[in-house]
Amino acid sequence: MKLVKLSILVMLMIGMPLLLTSQEAKSYQAYWIHEDRVKPGMTDEYEQISKDLVAACKEHNVTETKWLAMALNDNSYLYVSPVNKMADLDIDGFATLSEKMGKDKVSELFERYNATYNEHGDYIVYLNKELSYMPGGVSQTVEGQNYRTLYYNYVTPENDKGFAKALKNIKASFEKHNSKMHYRVYKTGFGVMGTYYMIAVAAENEASGAKLGDENWEVMKDDFGPLLKELSKHTWKTDEKRGWMRDDLAYWPAE
């Protein structure tokens, strides 16, 4: 936790505050990501442990924590929790679970994870609502659309502003054409080496996502082609991942 607080201090010093003003809060939302990179041969066991954790939280009515879950095609799992203030990072999300279930049993539950992955860690990302395109309101969850395509665009400090400007122009084009393809834009915060913008597109499944992409291209290609070329000028590396939002691995207590 001391290292986490030190990272926050560094973040504050370089101008990426976790604590946002009321005006900034309208444009950004911070999320704490826990990522597990699971061994391919341990997927079933790993998911069972995660389901056991969710069941335990439900049984004991844990209210200090909540998370969305996503399973990606590289066998990594992302657990996404909103962060609204620095004090959120000090909260023991499993205090109630330890009290009601017993510290030893909770420790045993989490120790079961150790054999299922070689790497795991935590970091912060920011949802940028101003750069995202969701005319009905920006939300991480879309009813009936649990499939995700994630586009990672890595930028250097000198290209950051140019990339953000290119994204603004792309959003303007989507608005102009009243595009049916919606997306959210996230930018890395502390805990990530380097900087990337991740663009998340939701769909019902892979086939419907590809169909929507093709249809969107036909409508927007005259504008979209040049805009994508401009965007690529400010990116030094790209990556693409696909996966599913996993409601069975998520925990979101009633509020």
Short mmCIF file of N, CA and C in Angstrom, two decimals, residues 80-238:
data_model
loop_
_atom_site.label_atom_id
_atom_site.label_comp_id
_atom_site.label_asym_id
_atom_site.label_seq_id
_atom_site.Cartn_x
_atom_site.Cartn_y
_atom_site.Cartn_z
N VAL A 80 -12.67 -4.87 -12.97
CA VAL A 80 -12.75 -3.42 -13.11
C VAL A 80 -13.62 -2.83 -12.00
N SER A 81 -13.01 -1.96 -11.18
CA SER A 81 -13.73 -1.33 -10.07
C SER A 81 -13.61 0.19 -10.17
N PRO A 82 -14.71 0.92 -10.00
CA PRO A 82 -14.64 2.38 -10.06
C PRO A 82 -13.90 2.95 -8.86
N VAL A 83 -13.15 4.02 -9.08
CA VAL A 83 -12.42 4.72 -8.02
C VAL A 83 -12.82 6.19 -8.10
N ASN A 84 -13.37 6.72 -7.03
CA ASN A 84 -13.86 8.09 -7.04
C ASN A 84 -13.02 9.05 -6.20
N LYS A 85 -12.26 8.51 -5.25
CA LYS A 85 -11.43 9.36 -4.41
C LYS A 85 -10.26 8.54 -3.89
N MET A 86 -9.21 9.23 -3.47
CA MET A 86 -8.01 8.56 -3.03
C MET A 86 -8.28 7.61 -1.87
N ALA A 87 -9.21 7.95 -1.02
CA ALA A 87 -9.52 7.11 0.14
C ALA A 87 -10.04 5.74 -0.28
N ASP A 88 -10.57 5.63 -1.49
CA ASP A 88 -11.06 4.33 -1.97
C ASP A 88 -9.95 3.29 -2.00
N LEU A 89 -8.71 3.75 -2.21
CA LEU A 89 -7.59 2.82 -2.32
C LEU A 89 -7.17 2.26 -0.96
N ASP A 90 -7.64 2.88 0.11
CA ASP A 90 -7.33 2.41 1.46
C ASP A 90 -8.36 1.42 2.00
N ILE A 91 -9.47 1.29 1.28
CA ILE A 91 -10.55 0.43 1.77
C ILE A 91 -10.18 -1.04 1.60
N ASP A 92 -10.36 -1.82 2.66
CA ASP A 92 -10.21 -3.26 2.57
C ASP A 92 -11.51 -3.83 2.02
N GLY A 93 -11.50 -4.14 0.73
CA GLY A 93 -12.72 -4.58 0.06
C GLY A 93 -13.29 -5.89 0.58
N PHE A 94 -12.48 -6.64 1.32
CA PHE A 94 -12.93 -7.93 1.82
C PHE A 94 -12.96 -7.98 3.34
N ALA A 95 -13.11 -6.82 3.97
CA ALA A 95 -13.16 -6.76 5.44
C ALA A 95 -14.37 -7.53 5.96
N THR A 96 -15.53 -7.31 5.37
CA THR A 96 -16.74 -8.01 5.80
C THR A 96 -16.60 -9.51 5.57
N LEU A 97 -16.02 -9.88 4.44
CA LEU A 97 -15.84 -11.30 4.13
C LEU A 97 -14.93 -11.96 5.16
N SER A 98 -13.85 -11.28 5.53
CA SER A 98 -12.93 -11.83 6.53
C SER A 98 -13.60 -11.96 7.89
N GLU A 99 -14.43 -10.97 8.22
CA GLU A 99 -15.11 -10.99 9.51
C GLU A 99 -16.14 -12.11 9.58
N LYS A 100 -16.93 -12.28 8.52
CA LYS A 100 -18.02 -13.26 8.56
C LYS A 100 -17.58 -14.67 8.16
N MET A 101 -16.63 -14.74 7.24
CA MET A 101 -16.19 -16.04 6.76
C MET A 101 -15.00 -16.57 7.56
N GLY A 102 -14.23 -15.63 8.10
CA GLY A 102 -13.02 -15.98 8.84
C GLY A 102 -11.79 -15.71 8.01
N LYS A 103 -10.78 -15.06 8.64
CA LYS A 103 -9.57 -14.68 7.90
C LYS A 103 -8.86 -15.88 7.29
N ASP A 104 -8.81 -16.98 8.03
CA ASP A 104 -8.11 -18.16 7.52
C ASP A 104 -8.77 -18.71 6.27
N LYS A 105 -10.10 -18.77 6.26
CA LYS A 105 -10.80 -19.30 5.10
C LYS A 105 -10.67 -18.38 3.89
N VAL A 106 -10.68 -17.06 4.14
CA VAL A 106 -10.49 -16.10 3.05
C VAL A 106 -9.08 -16.24 2.48
N SER A 107 -8.09 -16.38 3.34
CA SER A 107 -6.71 -16.58 2.89
C SER A 107 -6.58 -17.85 2.06
N GLU A 108 -7.22 -18.90 2.51
CA GLU A 108 -7.18 -20.16 1.77
C GLU A 108 -7.81 -20.01 0.40
N LEU A 109 -8.90 -19.25 0.33
CA LEU A 109 -9.57 -19.02 -0.95
C LEU A 109 -8.65 -18.31 -1.93
N PHE A 110 -7.99 -17.24 -1.47
CA PHE A 110 -7.12 -16.48 -2.36
C PHE A 110 -5.84 -17.24 -2.69
N GLU A 111 -5.37 -18.06 -1.78
CA GLU A 111 -4.16 -18.84 -2.06
C GLU A 111 -4.38 -19.87 -3.16
N ARG A 112 -5.62 -20.26 -3.36
CA ARG A 112 -5.92 -21.21 -4.44
C ARG A 112 -5.59 -20.61 -5.81
N TYR A 113 -5.60 -19.28 -5.90
CA TYR A 113 -5.28 -18.63 -7.17
C TYR A 113 -3.81 -18.82 -7.57
N ASN A 114 -2.93 -18.98 -6.61
CA ASN A 114 -1.49 -18.91 -6.87
C ASN A 114 -1.02 -19.88 -7.94
N ALA A 115 -1.60 -21.05 -8.00
CA ALA A 115 -1.16 -22.05 -8.97
C ALA A 115 -1.73 -21.81 -10.37
N THR A 116 -2.65 -20.85 -10.49
CA THR A 116 -3.35 -20.69 -11.76
C THR A 116 -2.76 -19.62 -12.68
N TYR A 117 -1.86 -18.80 -12.16
CA TYR A 117 -1.25 -17.78 -13.02
C TYR A 117 0.20 -17.54 -12.62
N ASN A 118 0.97 -16.99 -13.56
CA ASN A 118 2.36 -16.61 -13.30
C ASN A 118 2.49 -15.12 -13.05
N GLU A 119 1.54 -14.32 -13.56
CA GLU A 119 1.61 -12.87 -13.43
C GLU A 119 0.24 -12.31 -13.10
N HIS A 120 0.23 -11.31 -12.23
CA HIS A 120 -1.00 -10.55 -11.98
C HIS A 120 -0.59 -9.21 -11.38
N GLY A 121 -1.47 -8.22 -11.50
CA GLY A 121 -1.13 -6.90 -10.99
C GLY A 121 -2.28 -5.93 -11.08
N ASP A 122 -2.02 -4.68 -10.66
CA ASP A 122 -3.05 -3.66 -10.58
C ASP A 122 -2.58 -2.37 -11.25
N TYR A 123 -3.52 -1.64 -11.81
CA TYR A 123 -3.21 -0.34 -12.40
C TYR A 123 -4.50 0.47 -12.54
N ILE A 124 -4.35 1.73 -12.88
CA ILE A 124 -5.48 2.65 -13.02
C ILE A 124 -5.63 3.06 -14.49
N VAL A 125 -6.87 3.11 -14.96
CA VAL A 125 -7.18 3.69 -16.26
C VAL A 125 -8.28 4.72 -16.07
N TYR A 126 -8.38 5.64 -17.04
CA TYR A 126 -9.40 6.68 -16.99
C TYR A 126 -10.31 6.56 -18.21
N LEU A 127 -11.60 6.46 -17.96
CA LEU A 127 -12.58 6.55 -19.03
C LEU A 127 -12.73 8.02 -19.40
N ASN A 128 -12.43 8.35 -20.67
CA ASN A 128 -12.56 9.71 -21.14
C ASN A 128 -13.90 9.86 -21.85
N LYS A 129 -14.85 10.46 -21.15
CA LYS A 129 -16.21 10.58 -21.69
C LYS A 129 -16.28 11.55 -22.86
N GLU A 130 -15.40 12.55 -22.87
CA GLU A 130 -15.42 13.54 -23.95
C GLU A 130 -14.96 12.94 -25.28
N LEU A 131 -14.04 11.97 -25.22
CA LEU A 131 -13.55 11.34 -26.45
C LEU A 131 -14.38 10.14 -26.86
N SER A 132 -15.19 9.62 -25.94
CA SER A 132 -16.01 8.45 -26.23
C SER A 132 -17.24 8.84 -27.04
N TYR A 133 -17.77 7.86 -27.79
CA TYR A 133 -18.96 8.11 -28.60
C TYR A 133 -20.06 7.13 -28.19
N MET A 134 -20.97 7.60 -27.35
CA MET A 134 -22.16 6.86 -26.95
C MET A 134 -23.29 7.86 -26.79
N PRO A 135 -24.01 8.16 -27.86
CA PRO A 135 -25.03 9.22 -27.84
C PRO A 135 -26.06 9.07 -26.74
N GLY A 136 -26.36 7.85 -26.32
CA GLY A 136 -27.37 7.64 -25.29
C GLY A 136 -26.85 7.77 -23.88
N GLY A 137 -25.55 8.06 -23.73
CA GLY A 137 -24.93 8.14 -22.41
C GLY A 137 -23.82 7.13 -22.27
N VAL A 138 -22.69 7.55 -21.73
CA VAL A 138 -21.51 6.69 -21.66
C VAL A 138 -21.66 5.70 -20.52
N SER A 139 -21.52 4.42 -20.85
CA SER A 139 -21.64 3.36 -19.86
C SER A 139 -20.73 2.20 -20.24
N GLN A 140 -20.17 1.53 -19.24
CA GLN A 140 -19.32 0.38 -19.51
C GLN A 140 -20.10 -0.84 -19.93
N THR A 141 -21.33 -0.94 -19.49
CA THR A 141 -22.16 -2.10 -19.81
C THR A 141 -23.22 -1.71 -20.83
N VAL A 142 -23.45 -2.60 -21.79
CA VAL A 142 -24.45 -2.37 -22.83
C VAL A 142 -25.34 -3.61 -22.86
N GLU A 143 -26.61 -3.43 -22.59
CA GLU A 143 -27.52 -4.57 -22.50
C GLU A 143 -27.51 -5.39 -23.79
N GLY A 144 -27.31 -6.70 -23.65
CA GLY A 144 -27.33 -7.60 -24.80
C GLY A 144 -26.06 -7.57 -25.63
N GLN A 145 -25.05 -6.80 -25.18
CA GLN A 145 -23.79 -6.68 -25.94
C GLN A 145 -22.61 -6.91 -25.00
N ASN A 146 -22.32 -8.16 -24.72
CA ASN A 146 -21.23 -8.50 -23.80
C ASN A 146 -19.92 -8.80 -24.50
N TYR A 147 -19.94 -8.85 -25.83
CA TYR A 147 -18.70 -9.08 -26.57
C TYR A 147 -17.93 -7.77 -26.71
N ARG A 148 -16.60 -7.83 -26.59
CA ARG A 148 -15.78 -6.63 -26.67
C ARG A 148 -14.61 -6.80 -27.64
N THR A 149 -14.38 -5.77 -28.43
CA THR A 149 -13.14 -5.64 -29.19
C THR A 149 -12.39 -4.44 -28.62
N LEU A 150 -11.15 -4.67 -28.22
CA LEU A 150 -10.34 -3.63 -27.57
C LEU A 150 -9.17 -3.27 -28.47
N TYR A 151 -9.08 -2.00 -28.83
CA TYR A 151 -8.00 -1.50 -29.69
C TYR A 151 -7.05 -0.68 -28.83
N TYR A 152 -5.81 -1.14 -28.71
CA TYR A 152 -4.79 -0.46 -27.91
C TYR A 152 -3.90 0.37 -28.82
N ASN A 153 -3.78 1.65 -28.51
CA ASN A 153 -2.96 2.58 -29.29
C ASN A 153 -1.94 3.22 -28.36
N TYR A 154 -0.67 2.88 -28.56
CA TYR A 154 0.41 3.36 -27.69
C TYR A 154 0.97 4.67 -28.24
N VAL A 155 1.14 5.65 -27.36
CA VAL A 155 1.62 6.96 -27.78
C VAL A 155 2.83 7.36 -26.92
N THR A 156 3.66 8.22 -27.50
CA THR A 156 4.77 8.80 -26.76
C THR A 156 4.33 10.16 -26.21
N PRO A 157 5.05 10.72 -25.24
CA PRO A 157 4.65 12.02 -24.69
C PRO A 157 4.51 13.11 -25.76
N GLU A 158 5.39 13.09 -26.75
CA GLU A 158 5.33 14.15 -27.76
C GLU A 158 4.13 13.99 -28.70
N ASN A 159 3.56 12.77 -28.78
CA ASN A 159 2.43 12.53 -29.68
C ASN A 159 1.08 12.47 -28.98
N ASP A 160 1.09 12.61 -27.67
CA ASP A 160 -0.13 12.45 -26.88
C ASP A 160 -1.21 13.44 -27.32
N LYS A 161 -0.88 14.71 -27.36
CA LYS A 161 -1.87 15.73 -27.70
C LYS A 161 -2.38 15.56 -29.14
N GLY A 162 -1.48 15.19 -30.04
CA GLY A 162 -1.88 14.99 -31.43
C GLY A 162 -2.85 13.83 -31.57
N PHE A 163 -2.59 12.76 -30.80
CA PHE A 163 -3.48 11.60 -30.84
C PHE A 163 -4.86 11.96 -30.31
N ALA A 164 -4.90 12.69 -29.18
CA ALA A 164 -6.18 13.08 -28.60
C ALA A 164 -6.96 13.98 -29.56
N LYS A 165 -6.27 14.87 -30.25
CA LYS A 165 -6.93 15.74 -31.22
C LYS A 165 -7.51 14.92 -32.37
N ALA A 166 -6.77 13.92 -32.83
CA ALA A 166 -7.26 13.05 -33.90
C ALA A 166 -8.49 12.28 -33.46
N LEU A 167 -8.52 11.86 -32.20
CA LEU A 167 -9.69 11.16 -31.68
C LEU A 167 -10.92 12.08 -31.65
N LYS A 168 -10.70 13.35 -31.32
CA LYS A 168 -11.80 14.31 -31.32
C LYS A 168 -12.39 14.45 -32.72
N ASN A 169 -11.52 14.47 -33.72
CA ASN A 169 -11.98 14.59 -35.11
C ASN A 169 -12.75 13.34 -35.54
N ILE A 170 -12.31 12.19 -35.07
CA ILE A 170 -13.01 10.95 -35.38
C ILE A 170 -14.40 10.95 -34.75
N LYS A 171 -14.47 11.38 -33.50
CA LYS A 171 -15.77 11.45 -32.84
C LYS A 171 -16.72 12.38 -33.58
N ALA A 172 -16.20 13.52 -34.04
CA ALA A 172 -17.02 14.47 -34.79
C ALA A 172 -17.57 13.82 -36.05
N SER A 173 -16.77 12.98 -36.70
CA SER A 173 -17.23 12.29 -37.90
C SER A 173 -18.31 11.27 -37.56
N PHE A 174 -18.14 10.55 -36.45
CA PHE A 174 -19.17 9.59 -36.02
C PHE A 174 -20.48 10.32 -35.75
N GLU A 175 -20.38 11.50 -35.12
CA GLU A 175 -21.58 12.28 -34.83
C GLU A 175 -22.23 12.78 -36.12
N LYS A 176 -21.42 13.20 -37.06
CA LYS A 176 -21.90 13.70 -38.34
C LYS A 176 -22.72 12.64 -39.08
N HIS A 177 -22.24 11.39 -39.03
CA HIS A 177 -22.91 10.31 -39.75
C HIS A 177 -23.90 9.55 -38.87
N ASN A 178 -24.08 10.02 -37.63
CA ASN A 178 -24.99 9.36 -36.70
C ASN A 178 -24.71 7.86 -36.66
N SER A 179 -23.45 7.53 -36.48
CA SER A 179 -23.00 6.15 -36.55
C SER A 179 -23.69 5.26 -35.52
N LYS A 180 -23.98 4.02 -35.92
CA LYS A 180 -24.57 3.04 -35.01
C LYS A 180 -23.50 2.31 -34.20
N MET A 181 -22.23 2.51 -34.57
CA MET A 181 -21.13 1.91 -33.82
C MET A 181 -20.71 2.85 -32.70
N HIS A 182 -20.83 2.39 -31.48
CA HIS A 182 -20.47 3.21 -30.32
C HIS A 182 -19.17 2.69 -29.72
N TYR A 183 -18.45 3.55 -29.03
CA TYR A 183 -17.18 3.14 -28.42
C TYR A 183 -16.86 4.02 -27.22
N ARG A 184 -16.00 3.46 -26.36
CA ARG A 184 -15.50 4.19 -25.20
C ARG A 184 -13.98 4.27 -25.28
N VAL A 185 -13.43 5.38 -24.81
CA VAL A 185 -11.99 5.60 -24.86
C VAL A 185 -11.44 5.66 -23.44
N TYR A 186 -10.41 4.84 -23.18
CA TYR A 186 -9.74 4.81 -21.89
C TYR A 186 -8.27 5.18 -22.09
N LYS A 187 -7.72 5.88 -21.09
CA LYS A 187 -6.29 6.22 -21.11
C LYS A 187 -5.65 5.72 -19.83
N THR A 188 -4.44 5.23 -19.95
CA THR A 188 -3.75 4.68 -18.79
C THR A 188 -3.37 5.75 -17.77
N GLY A 189 -3.39 5.34 -16.51
CA GLY A 189 -2.92 6.16 -15.41
C GLY A 189 -1.71 5.49 -14.79
N PHE A 190 -1.57 5.57 -13.44
CA PHE A 190 -0.38 5.01 -12.83
C PHE A 190 -0.47 3.48 -12.80
N GLY A 191 0.69 2.88 -12.76
CA GLY A 191 0.77 1.42 -12.74
C GLY A 191 1.04 0.81 -14.09
N VAL A 192 1.06 1.64 -15.15
CA VAL A 192 1.31 1.15 -16.50
C VAL A 192 2.57 1.83 -17.04
N MET A 193 3.51 1.04 -17.53
CA MET A 193 4.70 1.61 -18.16
C MET A 193 4.33 2.13 -19.53
N GLY A 194 4.62 3.39 -19.79
CA GLY A 194 4.23 3.99 -21.06
C GLY A 194 2.78 4.45 -21.01
N THR A 195 2.27 4.85 -22.15
CA THR A 195 0.90 5.37 -22.23
C THR A 195 0.19 4.77 -23.43
N TYR A 196 -1.05 4.36 -23.21
CA TYR A 196 -1.87 3.94 -24.35
C TYR A 196 -3.31 4.42 -24.17
N TYR A 197 -3.97 4.58 -25.28
CA TYR A 197 -5.41 4.81 -25.32
C TYR A 197 -6.04 3.51 -25.78
N MET A 198 -7.02 3.04 -25.03
CA MET A 198 -7.72 1.82 -25.40
C MET A 198 -9.14 2.17 -25.81
N ILE A 199 -9.53 1.73 -27.01
CA ILE A 199 -10.86 2.00 -27.53
C ILE A 199 -11.66 0.70 -27.47
N ALA A 200 -12.76 0.70 -26.72
CA ALA A 200 -13.57 -0.49 -26.51
C ALA A 200 -14.87 -0.39 -27.30
N VAL A 201 -15.14 -1.43 -28.10
CA VAL A 201 -16.36 -1.49 -28.91
C VAL A 201 -17.17 -2.70 -28.47
N ALA A 202 -18.44 -2.48 -28.17
CA ALA A 202 -19.31 -3.56 -27.71
C ALA A 202 -20.14 -4.11 -28.87
N ALA A 203 -20.45 -5.41 -28.78
CA ALA A 203 -21.30 -6.05 -29.78
C ALA A 203 -21.96 -7.27 -29.13
N GLU A 204 -22.93 -7.84 -29.83
CA GLU A 204 -23.60 -9.04 -29.32
C GLU A 204 -22.66 -10.24 -29.37
N ASN A 205 -21.88 -10.34 -30.44
CA ASN A 205 -20.91 -11.42 -30.60
C ASN A 205 -19.92 -11.00 -31.68
N GLU A 206 -18.97 -11.88 -31.99
CA GLU A 206 -17.93 -11.53 -32.95
C GLU A 206 -18.51 -11.26 -34.33
N ALA A 207 -19.45 -12.07 -34.78
CA ALA A 207 -20.03 -11.91 -36.11
C ALA A 207 -20.79 -10.59 -36.23
N SER A 208 -21.60 -10.27 -35.23
CA SER A 208 -22.37 -9.02 -35.30
C SER A 208 -21.45 -7.81 -35.20
N GLY A 209 -20.35 -7.94 -34.44
CA GLY A 209 -19.38 -6.84 -34.34
C GLY A 209 -18.71 -6.59 -35.67
N ALA A 210 -18.33 -7.67 -36.37
CA ALA A 210 -17.69 -7.52 -37.68
C ALA A 210 -18.66 -6.92 -38.69
N LYS A 211 -19.92 -7.35 -38.65
CA LYS A 211 -20.94 -6.82 -39.56
C LYS A 211 -21.15 -5.34 -39.32
N LEU A 212 -21.24 -4.93 -38.05
CA LEU A 212 -21.43 -3.53 -37.72
C LEU A 212 -20.24 -2.70 -38.18
N GLY A 213 -19.02 -3.26 -38.03
CA GLY A 213 -17.83 -2.55 -38.48
C GLY A 213 -17.82 -2.35 -39.99
N ASP A 214 -18.22 -3.37 -40.72
CA ASP A 214 -18.27 -3.26 -42.19
C ASP A 214 -19.30 -2.23 -42.62
N GLU A 215 -20.46 -2.26 -41.98
CA GLU A 215 -21.52 -1.31 -42.32
C GLU A 215 -21.08 0.12 -41.99
N ASN A 216 -20.41 0.28 -40.86
CA ASN A 216 -19.95 1.61 -40.46
C ASN A 216 -18.91 2.14 -41.45
N TRP A 217 -18.04 1.26 -41.93
CA TRP A 217 -17.01 1.66 -42.88
C TRP A 217 -17.65 2.14 -44.19
N GLU A 218 -18.66 1.44 -44.67
CA GLU A 218 -19.31 1.83 -45.92
C GLU A 218 -19.94 3.21 -45.82
N VAL A 219 -20.50 3.52 -44.66
CA VAL A 219 -21.14 4.81 -44.46
C VAL A 219 -20.12 5.93 -44.30
N MET A 220 -19.00 5.63 -43.63
CA MET A 220 -18.08 6.68 -43.22
C MET A 220 -16.74 6.68 -43.94
N LYS A 221 -16.50 5.75 -44.87
CA LYS A 221 -15.15 5.52 -45.38
C LYS A 221 -14.50 6.76 -45.98
N ASP A 222 -15.27 7.64 -46.62
CA ASP A 222 -14.67 8.82 -47.24
C ASP A 222 -14.04 9.73 -46.18
N ASP A 223 -14.68 9.82 -45.03
CA ASP A 223 -14.14 10.62 -43.93
C ASP A 223 -13.20 9.79 -43.07
N PHE A 224 -13.60 8.55 -42.80
CA PHE A 224 -12.94 7.72 -41.81
C PHE A 224 -11.53 7.30 -42.23
N GLY A 225 -11.36 7.00 -43.53
CA GLY A 225 -10.04 6.58 -44.01
C GLY A 225 -8.95 7.59 -43.69
N PRO A 226 -9.10 8.83 -44.12
CA PRO A 226 -8.09 9.86 -43.82
C PRO A 226 -7.91 10.10 -42.32
N LEU A 227 -9.00 10.01 -41.56
CA LEU A 227 -8.91 10.23 -40.12
C LEU A 227 -8.08 9.13 -39.45
N LEU A 228 -8.25 7.89 -39.92
CA LEU A 228 -7.47 6.79 -39.36
C LEU A 228 -5.99 6.94 -39.69
N LYS A 229 -5.69 7.44 -40.89
CA LYS A 229 -4.30 7.68 -41.28
C LYS A 229 -3.68 8.75 -40.39
N GLU A 230 -4.45 9.78 -40.10
CA GLU A 230 -3.96 10.84 -39.22
C GLU A 230 -3.72 10.29 -37.83
N LEU A 231 -4.64 9.44 -37.35
CA LEU A 231 -4.49 8.85 -36.03
C LEU A 231 -3.23 8.01 -35.94
N SER A 232 -2.94 7.26 -37.00
CA SER A 232 -1.79 6.36 -36.99
C SER A 232 -0.47 7.11 -36.93
N LYS A 233 -0.45 8.37 -37.36
CA LYS A 233 0.78 9.16 -37.32
C LYS A 233 1.25 9.40 -35.88
N HIS A 234 0.33 9.32 -34.95
CA HIS A 234 0.65 9.64 -33.56
C HIS A 234 0.78 8.39 -32.69
N THR A 235 0.80 7.22 -33.31
CA THR A 235 0.85 5.96 -32.59
C THR A 235 2.12 5.21 -32.95
N TRP A 236 2.85 4.71 -31.96
CA TRP A 236 4.07 3.97 -32.28
C TRP A 236 3.87 2.46 -32.21
N LYS A 237 2.75 2.02 -31.62
CA LYS A 237 2.45 0.59 -31.57
C LYS A 237 0.97 0.41 -31.36
N THR A 238 0.39 -0.62 -31.97
CA THR A 238 -1.02 -0.93 -31.76
C THR A 238 -1.18 -2.41 -31.41
#
